[in-house]
């Protein structure tokens, strides 16, 4: 790669921004945590929750993530509606949706079991003394969130699911309209300009990655990783085993290399790494999956649904965190209790994307239901959770990409020639 091409490569700039963010947060935390306003800016815009932080780093990261969020729902709406109208087959839409939900349940259950097995083998909680762990804090907001959780609230707070439902209904209605060709042309034109706007915004990705990494390192510091370093290593190791083992085997079934797929979406993975948010790369991943050969209806149905129900990384983290806390407090879990934990997490983990506080609220719900592990143990994880959120978010977005590719192949809605062309371009 020539120097001129390197300067025009987004991956290079995101990697540079992440490195500078780590160095700034570690050596100049006063700059990373410099306050630019006293209270955070919050609000809703086009049905999308927006939040900008109070420190300089949070503000930079928040601007990028909040701007990208503005594109998520329009892209989901346009992709699904256009896909269903073009397909004109409601029965096939229902089949894809049902197959996706079955796939999600099977794969997340496998992720759950893997997390519990590896946590019991490596035992990261042994030897951890609770009073020596830094980063302890107030967990009341998470326990309150767990108490108020309901599936109706989950749907009400999850705008993505609402948009998904509206798009399916509208797409079905318009698909039976006699002049649907004009509708297809209009939606295609709108989609073109929406994605053009997204490409412009993605040029700000290095700024978002710098802000996110500088804030994380500046606030929590690398030293906070030491007391729970074994847990961190175990979580990252398990996520890696799941991606290259389970997800790799799923793709291999259709003769697709997991390495080539990861290389293809490397820019999105780096953005997620820098911002700790899978939302930041969601619209871009949807576009890349289409360019890779997955049909528009499959991408439109599987990715948004997977964002709520196929959280492989979050599922692994929740299972390992539960076993970790049991080991810290020396709570011996019988096989019956472990099976109960698996059963509870199979349900509660599906609400992780739609609840404020995400994983912590779901983890609090699980510990409360199990009733043998002190829920106060959540305070141990507060200081290192931000460092593990990158692994969760990256695994989640890879898992949803693999799910889309697998279902597209299974439904014969996949173009291998497009895939080969897309892989050669990386």
mmCIF file with all atom_site columns, C-alpha atoms in Angstrom, residues 177-268:
data_model
loop_
_atom_site.group_PDB
_atom_site.id
_atom_site.type_symbol
_atom_site.label_atom_id
_atom_site.label_alt_id
_atom_site.label_comp_id
_atom_site.label_asym_id
_atom_site.label_entity_id
_atom_site.label_seq_id
_atom_site.pdbx_PDB_ins_code
_atom_site.Cartn_x
_atom_site.Cartn_y
_atom_site.Cartn_z
_atom_site.occupancy
_atom_site.B_iso_or_equiv
_atom_site.pdbx_formal_charge
_atom_site.auth_seq_id
_atom_site.auth_comp_id
_atom_site.auth_asym_id
_atom_site.auth_atom_id
_atom_site.pdbx_PDB_model_num
ATOM 1  C CA . UNK A 1 177 ? -49.911 -2.236  -4.560 1.00 0.00 ? 177 UNK A CA 1
ATOM 2  C CA . UNK A 1 178 ? -50.282 -2.216  -8.356 1.00 0.00 ? 178 UNK A CA 1
ATOM 3  C CA . UNK A 1 179 ? -47.813 0.647   -8.822 1.00 0.00 ? 179 UNK A CA 1
ATOM 4  C CA . UNK A 1 180 ? -45.117 -0.870  -6.610 1.00 0.00 ? 180 UNK A CA 1
ATOM 5  C CA . UNK A 1 181 ? -42.412 -0.341  -9.246 1.00 0.00 ? 181 UNK A CA 1
ATOM 6  C CA . UNK A 1 182 ? -42.630 3.430   -8.696 1.00 0.00 ? 182 UNK A CA 1
ATOM 7  C CA . UNK A 1 183 ? -42.397 2.853   -4.941 1.00 0.00 ? 183 UNK A CA 1
ATOM 8  C CA . UNK A 1 184 ? -39.296 0.700   -5.436 1.00 0.00 ? 184 UNK A CA 1
ATOM 9  C CA . UNK A 1 185 ? -37.661 3.439   -7.532 1.00 0.00 ? 185 UNK A CA 1
ATOM 10 C CA . UNK A 1 186 ? -38.506 6.123   -4.943 1.00 0.00 ? 186 UNK A CA 1
ATOM 11 C CA . UNK A 1 187 ? -37.231 4.063   -1.980 1.00 0.00 ? 187 UNK A CA 1
ATOM 12 C CA . UNK A 1 188 ? -34.062 3.151   -3.901 1.00 0.00 ? 188 UNK A CA 1
ATOM 13 C CA . UNK A 1 189 ? -33.349 6.822   -4.578 1.00 0.00 ? 189 UNK A CA 1
ATOM 14 C CA . UNK A 1 190 ? -33.914 7.770   -0.929 1.00 0.00 ? 190 UNK A CA 1
ATOM 15 C CA . UNK A 1 191 ? -31.676 4.886   0.217  1.00 0.00 ? 191 UNK A CA 1
ATOM 16 C CA . UNK A 1 192 ? -28.923 6.092   -2.084 1.00 0.00 ? 192 UNK A CA 1
ATOM 17 C CA . UNK A 1 193 ? -28.827 9.525   -0.440 1.00 0.00 ? 193 UNK A CA 1
ATOM 18 C CA . UNK A 1 194 ? -29.166 8.132   3.105  1.00 0.00 ? 194 UNK A CA 1
ATOM 19 C CA . UNK A 1 195 ? -26.144 5.868   2.602  1.00 0.00 ? 195 UNK A CA 1
ATOM 20 C CA . UNK A 1 196 ? -24.261 8.732   0.978  1.00 0.00 ? 196 UNK A CA 1
ATOM 21 C CA . UNK A 1 197 ? -24.846 10.747  4.143  1.00 0.00 ? 197 UNK A CA 1
ATOM 22 C CA . UNK A 1 198 ? -23.702 7.786   6.251  1.00 0.00 ? 198 UNK A CA 1
ATOM 23 C CA . UNK A 1 199 ? -20.445 7.533   4.318  1.00 0.00 ? 199 UNK A CA 1
ATOM 24 C CA . UNK A 1 200 ? -19.765 11.188  5.075  1.00 0.00 ? 200 UNK A CA 1
ATOM 25 C CA . UNK A 1 201 ? -20.428 10.696  8.788  1.00 0.00 ? 201 UNK A CA 1
ATOM 26 C CA . UNK A 1 202 ? -18.179 7.605   8.920  1.00 0.00 ? 202 UNK A CA 1
ATOM 27 C CA . UNK A 1 203 ? -15.248 9.862   8.075  1.00 0.00 ? 203 UNK A CA 1
ATOM 28 C CA . UNK A 1 204 ? -15.611 11.132  11.658 1.00 0.00 ? 204 UNK A CA 1
ATOM 29 C CA . UNK A 1 205 ? -14.985 7.610   13.006 1.00 0.00 ? 205 UNK A CA 1
ATOM 30 C CA . UNK A 1 206 ? -11.370 8.350   14.064 1.00 0.00 ? 206 UNK A CA 1
ATOM 31 C CA . UNK A 1 207 ? -12.608 11.266  16.210 1.00 0.00 ? 207 UNK A CA 1
ATOM 32 C CA . UNK A 1 208 ? -15.180 9.001   17.895 1.00 0.00 ? 208 UNK A CA 1
ATOM 33 C CA . UNK A 1 209 ? -12.618 6.226   18.423 1.00 0.00 ? 209 UNK A CA 1
ATOM 34 C CA . UNK A 1 210 ? -10.100 8.664   19.930 1.00 0.00 ? 210 UNK A CA 1
ATOM 35 C CA . UNK A 1 211 ? -12.679 10.132  22.331 1.00 0.00 ? 211 UNK A CA 1
ATOM 36 C CA . UNK A 1 212 ? -14.014 6.755   23.443 1.00 0.00 ? 212 UNK A CA 1
ATOM 37 C CA . UNK A 1 213 ? -10.606 5.237   24.133 1.00 0.00 ? 213 UNK A CA 1
ATOM 38 C CA . UNK A 1 214 ? -9.163  8.367   25.788 1.00 0.00 ? 214 UNK A CA 1
ATOM 39 C CA . UNK A 1 215 ? -12.169 8.557   28.143 1.00 0.00 ? 215 UNK A CA 1
ATOM 40 C CA . UNK A 1 216 ? -11.994 4.862   29.097 1.00 0.00 ? 216 UNK A CA 1
ATOM 41 C CA . UNK A 1 217 ? -8.263  4.870   29.850 1.00 0.00 ? 217 UNK A CA 1
ATOM 42 C CA . UNK A 1 218 ? -8.337  8.346   31.433 1.00 0.00 ? 218 UNK A CA 1
ATOM 43 C CA . UNK A 1 219 ? -11.213 7.594   33.804 1.00 0.00 ? 219 UNK A CA 1
ATOM 44 C CA . UNK A 1 220 ? -10.518 4.011   34.827 1.00 0.00 ? 220 UNK A CA 1
ATOM 45 C CA . UNK A 1 221 ? -6.786  3.708   34.169 1.00 0.00 ? 221 UNK A CA 1
ATOM 46 C CA . UNK A 1 222 ? -4.949  0.595   33.068 1.00 0.00 ? 222 UNK A CA 1
ATOM 47 C CA . UNK A 1 223 ? -4.079  -0.136  36.724 1.00 0.00 ? 223 UNK A CA 1
ATOM 48 C CA . UNK A 1 224 ? -7.732  -0.986  37.459 1.00 0.00 ? 224 UNK A CA 1
ATOM 49 C CA . UNK A 1 225 ? -7.366  -4.070  35.241 1.00 0.00 ? 225 UNK A CA 1
ATOM 50 C CA . UNK A 1 226 ? -4.825  -5.775  37.511 1.00 0.00 ? 226 UNK A CA 1
ATOM 51 C CA . UNK A 1 227 ? -7.103  -7.054  40.327 1.00 0.00 ? 227 UNK A CA 1
ATOM 52 C CA . UNK A 1 228 ? -9.552  -8.569  37.851 1.00 0.00 ? 228 UNK A CA 1
ATOM 53 C CA . UNK A 1 229 ? -6.994  -9.246  35.124 1.00 0.00 ? 229 UNK A CA 1
ATOM 54 C CA . UNK A 1 230 ? -7.685  -12.993 35.157 1.00 0.00 ? 230 UNK A CA 1
ATOM 55 C CA . UNK A 1 231 ? -11.388 -12.365 34.500 1.00 0.00 ? 231 UNK A CA 1
ATOM 56 C CA . UNK A 1 232 ? -10.545 -9.970  31.646 1.00 0.00 ? 232 UNK A CA 1
ATOM 57 C CA . UNK A 1 233 ? -8.181  -12.459 30.000 1.00 0.00 ? 233 UNK A CA 1
ATOM 58 C CA . UNK A 1 234 ? -10.715 -15.271 30.432 1.00 0.00 ? 234 UNK A CA 1
ATOM 59 C CA . UNK A 1 235 ? -13.515 -13.235 28.858 1.00 0.00 ? 235 UNK A CA 1
ATOM 60 C CA . UNK A 1 236 ? -11.413 -12.175 25.863 1.00 0.00 ? 236 UNK A CA 1
ATOM 61 C CA . UNK A 1 237 ? -10.095 -15.732 25.418 1.00 0.00 ? 237 UNK A CA 1
ATOM 62 C CA . UNK A 1 238 ? -13.618 -17.144 25.498 1.00 0.00 ? 238 UNK A CA 1
ATOM 63 C CA . UNK A 1 239 ? -14.901 -14.571 22.997 1.00 0.00 ? 239 UNK A CA 1
ATOM 64 C CA . UNK A 1 240 ? -12.025 -15.483 20.667 1.00 0.00 ? 240 UNK A CA 1
ATOM 65 C CA . UNK A 1 241 ? -12.760 -19.206 20.974 1.00 0.00 ? 241 UNK A CA 1
ATOM 66 C CA . UNK A 1 242 ? -16.424 -18.571 20.187 1.00 0.00 ? 242 UNK A CA 1
ATOM 67 C CA . UNK A 1 243 ? -15.715 -16.385 17.130 1.00 0.00 ? 243 UNK A CA 1
ATOM 68 C CA . UNK A 1 244 ? -13.071 -18.620 15.546 1.00 0.00 ? 244 UNK A CA 1
ATOM 69 C CA . UNK A 1 245 ? -14.561 -21.878 16.787 1.00 0.00 ? 245 UNK A CA 1
ATOM 70 C CA . UNK A 1 246 ? -18.356 -21.734 16.715 1.00 0.00 ? 246 UNK A CA 1
ATOM 71 C CA . UNK A 1 247 ? -18.915 -18.881 14.247 1.00 0.00 ? 247 UNK A CA 1
ATOM 72 C CA . UNK A 1 248 ? -16.016 -20.089 12.110 1.00 0.00 ? 248 UNK A CA 1
ATOM 73 C CA . UNK A 1 249 ? -17.618 -23.543 11.808 1.00 0.00 ? 249 UNK A CA 1
ATOM 74 C CA . UNK A 1 250 ? -20.994 -21.998 10.944 1.00 0.00 ? 250 UNK A CA 1
ATOM 75 C CA . UNK A 1 251 ? -19.450 -20.102 8.015  1.00 0.00 ? 251 UNK A CA 1
ATOM 76 C CA . UNK A 1 252 ? -17.339 -23.075 6.949  1.00 0.00 ? 252 UNK A CA 1
ATOM 77 C CA . UNK A 1 253 ? -20.575 -24.998 6.348  1.00 0.00 ? 253 UNK A CA 1
ATOM 78 C CA . UNK A 1 254 ? -21.044 -22.748 3.309  1.00 0.00 ? 254 UNK A CA 1
ATOM 79 C CA . UNK A 1 255 ? -17.319 -22.661 2.425  1.00 0.00 ? 255 UNK A CA 1
ATOM 80 C CA . UNK A 1 256 ? -16.745 -19.131 3.714  1.00 0.00 ? 256 UNK A CA 1
ATOM 81 C CA . UNK A 1 257 ? -13.597 -18.190 5.642  1.00 0.00 ? 257 UNK A CA 1
ATOM 82 C CA . UNK A 1 258 ? -14.127 -16.453 8.991  1.00 0.00 ? 258 UNK A CA 1
ATOM 83 C CA . UNK A 1 259 ? -10.721 -14.749 8.505  1.00 0.00 ? 259 UNK A CA 1
ATOM 84 C CA . UNK A 1 260 ? -11.749 -13.252 5.161  1.00 0.00 ? 260 UNK A CA 1
ATOM 85 C CA . UNK A 1 261 ? -15.067 -12.140 6.635  1.00 0.00 ? 261 UNK A CA 1
ATOM 86 C CA . UNK A 1 262 ? -13.353 -10.409 9.574  1.00 0.00 ? 262 UNK A CA 1
ATOM 87 C CA . UNK A 1 263 ? -10.888 -8.752  7.225  1.00 0.00 ? 263 UNK A CA 1
ATOM 88 C CA . UNK A 1 264 ? -13.816 -7.520  5.132  1.00 0.00 ? 264 UNK A CA 1
ATOM 89 C CA . UNK A 1 265 ? -15.478 -5.785  8.131  1.00 0.00 ? 265 UNK A CA 1
ATOM 90 C CA . UNK A 1 266 ? -12.240 -4.731  9.867  1.00 0.00 ? 266 UNK A CA 1
ATOM 91 C CA . UNK A 1 267 ? -13.070 -1.014  9.733  1.00 0.00 ? 267 UNK A CA 1
ATOM 92 C CA . UNK A 1 268 ? -16.373 -1.595  11.542 1.00 0.00 ? 268 UNK A CA 1
#
